[in-house]
Tab-separated table of C-alpha atoms and ligand atoms in Angstrom:
chain	number	residue	atom	x	y	z
M	16	MET	CA	-0.013	-0.045	0.043
M	17	ILE	CA	1.277	3.256	-0.706
M	18	THR	CA	0.589	6.272	1.594
M	19	LEU	CA	0.106	9.813	1.045
M	20	LYS	CA	1.448	10.651	4.618
M	21	GLU	CA	4.069	13.494	4.727
M	22	THR	CA	3.108	14.522	1.236
M	23	LEU	CA	-0.014	16.516	2.077
M	24	MET	CA	1.897	19.600	2.272
M	25	ASN	CA	0.654	23.357	0.651
M	26	ARG	CA	0.708	22.607	-3.276
M	27	ARG	CA	2.170	26.208	-3.407
M	28	SER	CA	5.303	25.568	-1.393
M	29	PHE	CA	7.307	25.288	-4.645
M	30	VAL	CA	10.532	26.953	-3.700
M	31	GLN	CA	12.951	24.190	-3.679
M	32	THR	CA	16.675	23.584	-3.015
M	33	VAL	CA	18.703	22.114	-5.428
M	34	GLY	CA	22.255	22.982	-6.274
M	35	VAL	CA	24.812	21.227	-8.340
M	36	GLY	CA	27.559	23.361	-9.440
M	37	ALA	CA	26.586	24.266	-12.942
M	38	VAL	CA	30.311	24.106	-14.362
M	39	GLY	CA	31.019	20.922	-12.869
M	40	ALA	CA	27.593	19.286	-13.723
M	41	LEU	CA	28.045	20.296	-17.227
M	42	THR	CA	31.306	18.601	-17.572
M	43	ALA	CA	29.910	15.546	-16.239
M	44	LEU	CA	27.204	15.742	-18.785
M	45	LYS	CA	29.752	15.927	-21.628
M	46	ALA	CA	31.534	13.040	-19.878
M	47	ASP	CA	28.293	11.010	-19.547
M	48	LEU	CA	26.984	11.549	-22.961
M	49	GLY	CA	29.534	13.586	-24.948
M	50	ALA	CA	26.946	16.484	-25.385
M	51	GLN	CA	27.961	19.436	-26.967
M	52	VAL	CA	26.154	22.261	-24.755
M	53	PRO	CA	26.994	25.961	-24.276
M	54	ALA	CA	28.983	27.463	-21.551
M	55	PRO	CA	26.480	28.460	-18.513
M	56	THR	CA	26.149	31.372	-16.530
M	57	THR	CA	23.854	30.614	-14.233
M	58	ALA	CA	22.157	27.723	-12.817
M	59	PRO	CA	19.049	28.287	-15.007
M	60	ALA	CA	21.056	28.683	-18.043
M	61	ALA	CA	22.975	25.460	-17.274
M	62	ARG	CA	19.573	23.455	-16.843
M	63	ARG	CA	18.371	25.047	-20.111
M	64	ALA	CA	21.377	24.188	-22.002
M	65	ALA	CA	21.503	20.594	-20.720
M	66	GLY	CA	17.789	20.457	-21.667
M	67	ALA	CA	18.317	21.656	-25.158
M	68	ALA	CA	21.348	19.496	-25.698
M	69	ALA	CA	20.523	17.188	-28.969
M	70	ASN	CA	21.109	14.287	-27.486
M	71	ALA	CA	19.496	14.793	-24.033
M	72	ILE	CA	17.095	11.872	-23.010
M	73	ARG	CA	13.562	13.550	-22.778
M	74	ILE	CA	11.426	11.293	-20.624
M	75	GLY	CA	9.964	14.324	-18.808
M	76	ALA	CA	6.733	15.223	-20.865
M	77	ASN	CA	4.923	11.737	-21.447
M	78	GLU	CA	5.754	12.106	-25.249
M	79	ASN	CA	6.042	9.046	-27.400
M	80	PRO	CA	9.721	8.274	-27.934
M	81	TYR	CA	9.093	6.177	-31.166
M	82	GLY	CA	7.778	9.000	-33.508
M	83	PRO	CA	4.494	9.164	-35.655
M	84	ALA	CA	3.556	6.162	-37.501
M	85	SER	CA	5.241	5.829	-40.856
M	86	SER	CA	1.822	5.945	-42.460
M	87	ALA	CA	1.161	9.161	-40.920
M	88	ILE	CA	4.423	10.702	-42.226
M	89	ASP	CA	3.363	9.257	-45.572
M	90	ALA	CA	0.171	10.960	-45.300
M	91	ILE	CA	1.827	14.337	-44.684
M	92	ALA	CA	4.038	13.959	-47.659
M	93	ARG	CA	0.763	13.350	-49.909
M	94	VAL	CA	-1.028	16.333	-48.712
M	95	ALA	CA	2.117	18.967	-48.319
M	96	GLY	CA	1.913	19.943	-51.984
M	97	GLY	CA	-1.662	21.059	-51.544
M	98	ALA	CA	-0.999	23.242	-48.467
M	99	ASN	CA	-2.036	26.292	-50.397
M	100	ARG	CA	-5.641	25.167	-50.036
M	101	TYR	CA	-7.738	25.512	-46.871
M	102	PRO	CA	-8.111	21.990	-45.286
M	103	GLY	CA	-11.946	21.510	-45.929
M	104	VAL	CA	-12.478	17.739	-47.147
M	105	LEU	CA	-9.770	16.820	-44.785
M	106	ILE	CA	-11.627	17.899	-41.869
M	107	GLY	CA	-14.587	15.895	-42.791
M	108	ASP	CA	-12.412	12.699	-43.348
M	109	LEU	CA	-11.108	12.850	-39.815
M	110	MET	CA	-14.506	13.234	-38.341
M	111	THR	CA	-15.837	10.393	-40.089
M	112	THR	CA	-12.790	8.441	-38.980
M	113	VAL	CA	-13.170	9.266	-35.456
M	114	ALA	CA	-16.710	8.760	-35.315
M	115	ALA	CA	-16.540	5.374	-36.845
M	116	LYS	CA	-13.579	4.273	-34.278
M	117	HIS	CA	-15.955	5.324	-31.432
M	118	GLU	CA	-19.197	4.279	-32.943
M	119	VAL	CA	-20.727	7.426	-32.482
M	120	ALA	CA	-22.465	9.876	-35.080
M	121	THR	CA	-20.101	12.820	-36.688
M	122	ASP	CA	-22.238	15.281	-35.144
M	123	MET	CA	-20.666	13.845	-31.678
M	124	VAL	CA	-17.048	14.871	-32.688
M	125	LEU	CA	-15.366	17.838	-31.879
M	126	LEU	CA	-11.883	18.270	-33.370
M	127	SER	CA	-9.106	20.586	-31.730
M	128	GLY	CA	-5.686	21.423	-32.463
M	129	GLY	CA	-4.590	19.266	-29.347
M	130	SER	CA	-7.039	18.246	-26.405
M	131	GLY	CA	-5.772	21.001	-24.189
M	132	ASP	CA	-7.872	23.438	-25.820
M	133	ILE	CA	-10.814	21.468	-25.229
M	134	LEU	CA	-9.971	21.321	-21.674
M	135	ASP	CA	-9.599	24.977	-21.673
M	136	ALA	CA	-12.795	25.639	-23.446
M	137	MET	CA	-14.719	23.340	-21.068
M	138	VAL	CA	-13.360	25.212	-17.950
M	139	LYS	CA	-14.514	28.537	-19.713
M	140	ALA	CA	-17.978	27.025	-20.612
M	141	TYR	CA	-18.822	25.432	-17.355
M	142	THR	CA	-17.003	27.028	-14.247
M	143	SER	CA	-17.398	30.651	-12.863
M	144	LYS	CA	-17.062	32.422	-9.586
M	145	THR	CA	-20.174	30.353	-8.275
M	146	LYS	CA	-19.414	27.060	-10.141
M	147	ALA	CA	-16.467	25.010	-9.033
M	148	LEU	CA	-13.906	22.682	-10.875
M	149	VAL	CA	-13.814	19.338	-8.953
M	150	THR	CA	-10.384	17.522	-9.561
M	151	GLY	CA	-8.206	15.002	-8.203
M	152	LEU	CA	-5.076	15.988	-6.253
M	153	PRO	CA	-2.796	15.586	-7.780
M	154	SER	CA	-4.125	15.269	-11.206
M	155	TYR	CA	-3.435	16.828	-14.643
M	156	GLU	CA	-3.117	20.756	-13.775
M	157	GLN	CA	-4.411	22.644	-16.912
M	158	PRO	CA	-8.096	22.495	-15.818
M	159	SER	CA	-7.282	23.752	-12.361
M	160	ARG	CA	-4.988	26.595	-13.693
M	161	GLY	CA	-7.315	27.466	-16.178
M	162	ALA	CA	-10.251	27.829	-13.251
M	163	GLN	CA	-7.728	29.719	-11.307
M	164	ARG	CA	-7.109	32.244	-13.907
M	165	LEU	CA	-10.938	32.753	-14.360
M	166	GLY	CA	-11.269	33.229	-10.545
M	167	SER	CA	-13.554	29.846	-10.406
M	168	PRO	CA	-12.982	27.955	-7.225
M	169	VAL	CA	-11.232	24.460	-7.204
M	170	ILE	CA	-12.324	21.678	-5.147
M	171	ASP	CA	-9.336	19.401	-4.916
M	172	VAL	CA	-10.143	15.997	-3.821
M	173	PRO	CA	-7.146	13.706	-2.694
M	174	LEU	CA	-6.219	10.617	-4.227
M	175	THR	CA	-6.974	7.316	-2.345
M	176	SER	CA	-4.106	5.459	-0.443
M	177	GLU	CA	-3.424	3.542	-3.890
M	178	LEU	CA	-3.053	6.771	-5.549
M	179	ARG	CA	-6.319	6.462	-7.600
M	180	LEU	CA	-8.909	9.033	-8.215
M	181	ASP	CA	-11.445	8.860	-5.313
M	182	THR	CA	-14.494	8.693	-7.549
M	183	ASN	CA	-16.887	8.479	-4.541
M	184	ALA	CA	-15.352	11.398	-2.860
M	185	MET	CA	-15.527	13.296	-6.165
M	186	ALA	CA	-19.232	12.503	-6.691
M	187	ALA	CA	-19.838	13.836	-3.260
M	188	LYS	CA	-18.235	17.251	-3.616
M	189	ALA	CA	-19.865	17.594	-7.250
M	190	THR	CA	-23.094	18.898	-6.302
M	191	GLY	CA	-23.585	22.384	-7.718
M	192	ALA	CA	-20.278	22.356	-9.136
M	193	GLY	CA	-19.697	23.374	-12.850
M	194	LEU	CA	-17.380	20.482	-13.818
M	195	VAL	CA	-15.792	17.271	-12.704
M	196	TYR	CA	-12.569	16.410	-14.319
M	197	ILE	CA	-11.664	12.806	-14.324
M	198	CYS	CA	-8.238	12.252	-15.712
M	199	ASN	CA	-8.154	8.270	-16.443
M	200	PRO	CA	-5.426	7.318	-16.423
M	201	ASN	CA	-4.330	9.860	-14.118
M	202	ASN	CA	-1.416	12.246	-14.913
M	203	PRO	CA	0.823	12.348	-13.047
M	204	THR	CA	0.174	9.107	-10.929
M	205	SER	CA	-0.075	6.777	-13.952
M	206	THR	CA	-3.066	5.009	-12.068
M	207	VAL	CA	-6.666	4.231	-13.376
M	208	VAL	CA	-9.968	3.577	-12.153
M	209	PRO	CA	-12.225	1.085	-13.743
M	210	LEU	CA	-15.411	2.045	-15.870
M	211	SER	CA	-17.532	0.758	-13.249
M	212	GLU	CA	-16.317	3.530	-10.834
M	213	VAL	CA	-16.534	6.106	-13.599
M	214	THR	CA	-20.224	5.088	-14.457
M	215	ALA	CA	-21.019	5.069	-10.615
M	216	LEU	CA	-19.682	8.632	-10.368
M	217	ILE	CA	-21.484	9.940	-13.540
M	218	GLU	CA	-24.739	8.314	-12.404
M	219	ALA	CA	-24.513	9.950	-8.795
M	220	VAL	CA	-23.569	13.185	-10.241
M	221	VAL	CA	-26.383	13.430	-13.105
M	222	LYS	CA	-28.803	12.363	-10.550
M	223	ALA	CA	-27.925	14.761	-7.631
M	224	SER	CA	-26.704	17.477	-9.799
M	225	PRO	CA	-27.917	17.342	-13.393
M	226	THR	CA	-26.394	20.920	-14.534
M	227	THR	CA	-22.842	19.554	-13.543
M	228	ARG	CA	-20.700	18.511	-16.603
M	229	ILE	CA	-18.218	15.746	-16.370
M	230	LEU	CA	-15.089	15.521	-18.498
M	231	VAL	CA	-13.397	12.295	-18.673
M	232	ASP	CA	-9.926	12.728	-20.094
M	233	GLU	CA	-8.738	9.600	-21.858
M	234	ALA	CA	-5.141	11.100	-23.052
M	235	TYR	CA	-3.546	7.988	-22.063
M	236	PHE	CA	-6.364	5.673	-22.764
M	237	GLU	CA	-4.545	3.041	-25.116
M	238	TYR	CA	-1.654	2.242	-22.606
M	239	ALA	CA	-3.962	0.872	-19.729
M	240	ASP	CA	-4.227	-2.814	-19.142
M	241	MET	CA	-6.212	-2.968	-15.871
M	242	PRO	CA	-8.825	-5.465	-16.239
M	243	GLY	CA	-12.112	-3.538	-16.039
M	244	PHE	CA	-10.784	-0.147	-17.486
M	245	GLY	CA	-12.767	1.086	-20.462
M	246	THR	CA	-13.910	4.228	-22.060
M	247	ALA	CA	-16.610	6.491	-21.065
M	248	THR	CA	-17.973	7.279	-24.707
M	249	PRO	CA	-21.044	5.114	-24.172
M	250	LEU	CA	-21.843	7.344	-21.219
M	251	ALA	CA	-21.350	10.363	-23.206
M	252	LYS	CA	-23.618	9.044	-25.762
M	253	LYS	CA	-26.132	8.182	-23.199
M	254	TYR	CA	-26.053	11.547	-20.990
M	255	PRO	CA	-25.468	15.228	-22.260
M	256	GLN	CA	-23.527	15.994	-19.272
M	257	VAL	CA	-20.621	13.854	-20.028
M	258	ILE	CA	-17.747	14.701	-22.410
M	259	VAL	CA	-14.743	12.432	-23.454
M	260	ALA	CA	-11.519	14.126	-24.444
M	261	ARG	CA	-8.804	12.116	-26.552
M	262	THR	CA	-5.545	13.269	-27.909
M	263	LEU	CA	-3.176	12.095	-30.917
M	264	SER	CA	-0.132	13.382	-28.713
M	265	LYS	CA	0.603	10.196	-26.777
M	266	ILE	CA	0.076	6.601	-28.350
M	267	HIS	CA	0.087	8.182	-31.765
M	268	GLY	CA	3.600	10.137	-31.079
M	269	MET	CA	1.960	13.381	-32.595
M	270	ALA	CA	2.366	15.816	-29.828
M	271	GLY	CA	4.095	18.174	-32.064
M	272	MET	CA	1.115	17.935	-34.818
M	273	ARG	CA	-1.564	19.289	-32.101
M	274	VAL	CA	-4.517	17.076	-32.760
M	275	GLY	CA	-7.184	16.017	-30.077
M	276	TYR	CA	-11.000	15.706	-30.160
M	277	ALA	CA	-13.943	15.846	-27.946
M	278	LEU	CA	-16.835	13.287	-28.162
M	279	ALA	CA	-20.289	14.613	-26.764
M	280	GLN	CA	-23.946	14.824	-27.715
M	281	PRO	CA	-24.471	17.530	-30.472
M	282	LYS	CA	-26.116	20.237	-27.761
M	283	THR	CA	-23.134	20.077	-25.528
M	284	LEU	CA	-20.706	20.281	-28.109
M	285	ALA	CA	-22.447	23.827	-29.047
M	286	GLU	CA	-21.752	24.725	-25.537
M	287	ILE	CA	-18.031	24.011	-25.838
M	288	ARG	CA	-17.795	25.619	-29.247
M	289	GLU	CA	-18.713	28.879	-27.668
M	290	PHE	CA	-15.295	28.765	-26.128
M	291	HIS	CA	-13.474	26.811	-28.515
M	292	SER	CA	-11.454	28.592	-31.310
M	293	GLY	CA	-12.272	26.007	-33.980
M	294	SER	CA	-10.225	23.059	-34.720
M	295	GLY	CA	-6.994	25.017	-35.577
M	296	LEU	CA	-5.737	21.938	-37.654
M	297	SER	CA	-3.653	22.163	-40.725
M	298	SER	CA	-4.058	19.774	-43.808
M	299	MET	CA	-0.913	17.979	-42.596
M	300	SER	CA	-2.159	17.403	-39.077
M	301	LEU	CA	-5.523	16.149	-40.334
M	302	ALA	CA	-4.055	14.002	-42.837
M	303	ALA	CA	-1.707	12.503	-40.268
M	304	ALA	CA	-4.048	11.845	-37.788
M	305	ASN	CA	-6.637	10.137	-40.066
M	306	ALA	CA	-3.910	7.756	-41.195
M	307	SER	CA	-2.792	7.029	-37.519
M	308	LEU	CA	-6.051	6.334	-36.256
M	309	LYS	CA	-6.498	3.680	-38.890
M	310	ASP	CA	-3.077	2.170	-38.197
M	311	THR	CA	-3.721	-0.074	-35.593
M	312	ALA	CA	-0.776	-2.102	-35.905
M	313	ASN	CA	1.156	0.939	-35.036
M	314	MET	CA	-0.892	1.476	-32.039
M	315	GLU	CA	-0.370	-2.122	-30.921
M	316	LYS	CA	3.322	-1.884	-31.736
M	317	ASN	CA	3.626	1.213	-29.136
M	318	ARG	CA	1.559	-0.371	-26.679
M	319	THR	CA	3.667	-3.698	-26.779
M	320	MET	CA	6.899	-1.543	-26.575
M	321	ASN	CA	5.720	0.825	-23.785
M	322	ARG	CA	4.474	-2.096	-21.591
M	323	ALA	CA	7.986	-4.054	-21.856
M	324	VAL	CA	9.972	-0.766	-21.195
M	325	ARG	CA	7.749	0.349	-18.628
M	326	ALA	CA	8.098	-2.993	-16.673
M	327	PHE	CA	11.865	-2.728	-16.996
M	328	THR	CA	11.993	0.918	-15.418
M	329	ALA	CA	9.463	0.123	-12.590
M	330	GLU	CA	11.777	-2.857	-11.641
M	331	ALA	CA	14.970	-1.018	-11.784
M	332	PHE	CA	13.320	1.361	-8.922
M	333	THR	CA	11.444	-1.315	-6.903
M	334	ARG	CA	14.698	-3.523	-6.838
M	335	ALA	CA	16.413	-0.559	-5.445
M	336	GLY	CA	13.782	0.033	-2.791
M	337	TYR	CA	11.664	2.714	-4.248
M	338	THR	CA	8.036	2.341	-4.426
M	339	VAL	CA	6.489	2.520	-7.838
M	340	ALA	CA	2.631	3.408	-8.373
M	341	ALA	CA	0.560	0.878	-10.490
M	342	SER	CA	1.272	2.144	-14.117
M	343	ASP	CA	-1.446	2.147	-17.014
M	344	ALA	CA	0.199	4.827	-18.774
M	345	ASN	CA	3.482	5.613	-20.658
M	346	PHE	CA	5.066	6.981	-17.477
M	347	ILE	CA	5.691	6.014	-13.983
M	348	PHE	CA	5.265	7.633	-10.537
M	349	VAL	CA	8.065	6.793	-8.162
M	350	ASN	CA	8.303	7.824	-4.464
M	351	ILE	CA	11.931	8.954	-4.587
M	352	LYS	CA	11.740	9.860	-0.815
M	353	ARG	CA	13.570	13.272	-1.688
M	354	ASP	CA	12.543	16.369	-3.217
M	355	ALA	CA	11.617	15.985	-6.670
M	356	ARG	CA	12.771	19.208	-8.007
M	357	GLY	CA	16.445	18.483	-6.809
M	358	PHE	CA	16.126	15.009	-8.503
M	359	GLN	CA	14.821	16.723	-11.849
M	360	ASP	CA	17.582	19.138	-11.599
M	361	ALA	CA	20.487	16.676	-10.934
M	362	CYS	CA	19.103	14.198	-13.657
M	363	ARG	CA	18.804	17.086	-16.209
M	364	LEU	CA	22.509	18.059	-15.489
M	365	LYS	CA	23.170	14.462	-16.622
M	366	GLY	CA	21.544	14.748	-19.679
M	367	VAL	CA	18.157	13.129	-18.528
M	368	MET	CA	14.943	15.303	-18.459
M	369	VAL	CA	12.413	13.885	-16.081
M	370	GLY	CA	9.071	15.367	-15.074
M	371	ARG	CA	8.617	18.430	-12.625
M	372	ALA	CA	7.398	18.099	-9.206
M	373	PHE	CA	3.554	17.716	-8.537
M	374	PRO	CA	2.423	19.220	-5.373
M	375	PRO	CA	1.473	17.971	-2.889
M	376	MET	CA	3.362	14.840	-3.845
M	377	THR	CA	6.957	16.526	-3.975
M	378	THR	CA	8.806	13.619	-3.243
M	379	TRP	CA	7.562	11.531	-5.990
M	380	ALA	CA	9.057	11.728	-9.553
M	381	ARG	CA	7.236	11.185	-12.967
M	382	ILE	CA	9.185	9.558	-15.482
M	383	SER	CA	7.974	8.983	-18.807
M	384	ILE	CA	8.858	5.773	-20.653
M	385	GLY	CA	11.449	6.248	-23.326
M	386	THR	CA	13.040	3.704	-25.725
M	387	GLN	CA	14.785	0.500	-24.306
M	388	ASP	CA	18.209	2.119	-25.340
M	389	GLU	CA	17.171	5.492	-23.488
M	390	MET	CA	15.917	3.842	-20.282
M	391	ASP	CA	19.152	1.738	-20.275
M	392	LYS	CA	21.023	4.934	-20.212
M	393	ALA	CA	18.726	6.835	-17.923
M	394	VAL	CA	18.220	4.104	-15.092
M	395	PRO	CA	22.269	4.307	-13.947
M	396	VAL	CA	21.628	8.185	-14.093
M	397	PHE	CA	18.707	7.944	-11.461
M	398	MET	CA	20.574	5.273	-9.576
M	399	SER	CA	23.789	7.585	-9.298
M	400	VAL	CA	21.454	10.769	-8.651
M	401	LEU	CA	19.682	8.813	-5.768
M	402	ALA	CA	22.851	7.429	-4.362
M	403	ALA	CA	24.518	10.751	-3.777
M	404	ALA	CA	23.141	13.363	-1.282
M	405	PRO	CA	20.476	15.691	-2.130
M	406	THR	CA	21.903	18.777	-3.592
M	407	GLN	CA	21.070	22.371	-3.086
M	408	THR	CA	20.530	25.471	-5.253
M	409	ALA	CA	18.777	28.648	-5.711
M	410	SER	CA	14.994	28.692	-5.768
M	411	PHE	CA	13.305	28.489	-9.146
M	412	ASP	CA	10.058	28.672	-10.663
M	413	HIS	CA	7.996	27.561	-13.735
M	414	LEU	CA	9.609	30.377	-15.628
M	415	ASP	CA	12.733	28.106	-15.674
M	416	LEU	CA	10.920	25.239	-17.299
M	417	LEU	CA	10.761	24.547	-20.858
M	418	PRO	CA	7.138	24.670	-22.004
M	419	SER	CA	6.996	20.822	-22.632
M	420	GLU	CA	8.001	20.142	-19.093
M	421	LEU	CA	4.648	21.864	-17.906
M	422	THR	CA	2.841	18.901	-19.104
S	508	LIG	N1	-4.746	15.521	-20.937
S	508	LIG	C1	-3.870	15.042	-20.132
S	508	LIG	C2	-4.254	14.122	-19.178
S	508	LIG	C3	-2.545	15.217	-20.582
S	508	LIG	O1	-1.366	14.706	-19.912
S	508	LIG	C4	-2.058	16.082	-21.620
S	508	LIG	C5	-0.491	16.414	-22.165
S	508	LIG	O2	0.208	15.800	-21.487
S	508	LIG	C6	-3.254	16.769	-22.360
S	508	LIG	C7	-4.465	16.523	-22.045
S	508	LIG	C8	-3.215	17.536	-23.453
S	508	LIG	O3	-2.500	16.926	-24.681
S	508	LIG	P1	-2.422	17.818	-25.865
S	508	LIG	O4	-2.942	19.005	-25.867
S	508	LIG	O5	-1.105	17.588	-26.586
S	508	LIG	O6	-3.556	17.077	-26.749
């Protein structure tokens, strides 16, 4: 059993101490990986330089290390010459493919330049100063950041002792709320809740608080293996309160192409469209997404490789005495028993970029699963950082992070 003890501290206590001598650490980086990095002037500069090095191992943003499907790259090549025209017909093609894949009508599909824009639009559509967002703590922070920007209350519901969303507690807090955010699998903890629990939450909320909307974010859906896990799409067909969000950024390896979509009843999508800027998709993104969604062999290959490398990485930590949360995603969440910012910084200075700290669980590290070759190199770095005393440096904030590290 994993306990949240000692981690329930103020999520804003974000000033951390890290502190590797920048020059020494960069020398080590060069020795470790043969990197060509610019000379640092300050510790943040050293961090940026190390992160920008061409051969840095990027396992900090839950990206797919294998790249897009070759079928997607071929599709891009086929349409690129027509990029002088607006995408028109390609939008219809992708909507048809998405609808067929999820067994819904095309009027239940809203395409988006990444699913993050759908999350943002929903927070704007459904929360306000009097309509709260209900979310897990910790969970993917984009909705709660959006709500805070709007001045909407955020009700943070701590996870269970197994680091899963506490769907009963979330349902209990939902009455009168504007939006309940269910991230399943949950980022950053990598855990899932079964469809039976999501269904029970939805049915309880629909009954007790029919104006509350429920967003089920299935960004990491395809990586989950847990028996009983399943999509909430049938519930979106049944209830106007339910919206499912999906992205092509993860198993499809298309984070740089920015494609996502929402599935909901047409009336519900109309509410979201009021706050959504339109699909924002290029011909190349649309064609690549269409090809990739049809490429089930590529998806299966990705799933299989992720599963094997995830087991390898989790086992390395477990063998070394660290607790790893049960992962159903392309990342793991490890109790490193020390400040995660210091760990992130020390790893980055050795050319390995892992996830940031996720308050209140600031002694847990989120590590995305790279290729086997990358993890063969990264694991010894993790172990050498963890074998050394925790290091100290000046405090820093989000401004020091590369955009992808806010994922
Ligand atoms: N939802 C979750 C849970 C995520 O982790 C992310 C990105 O990491 C997103 C949504 C946004 O994905 P994108 O905007 O790339 O589709």
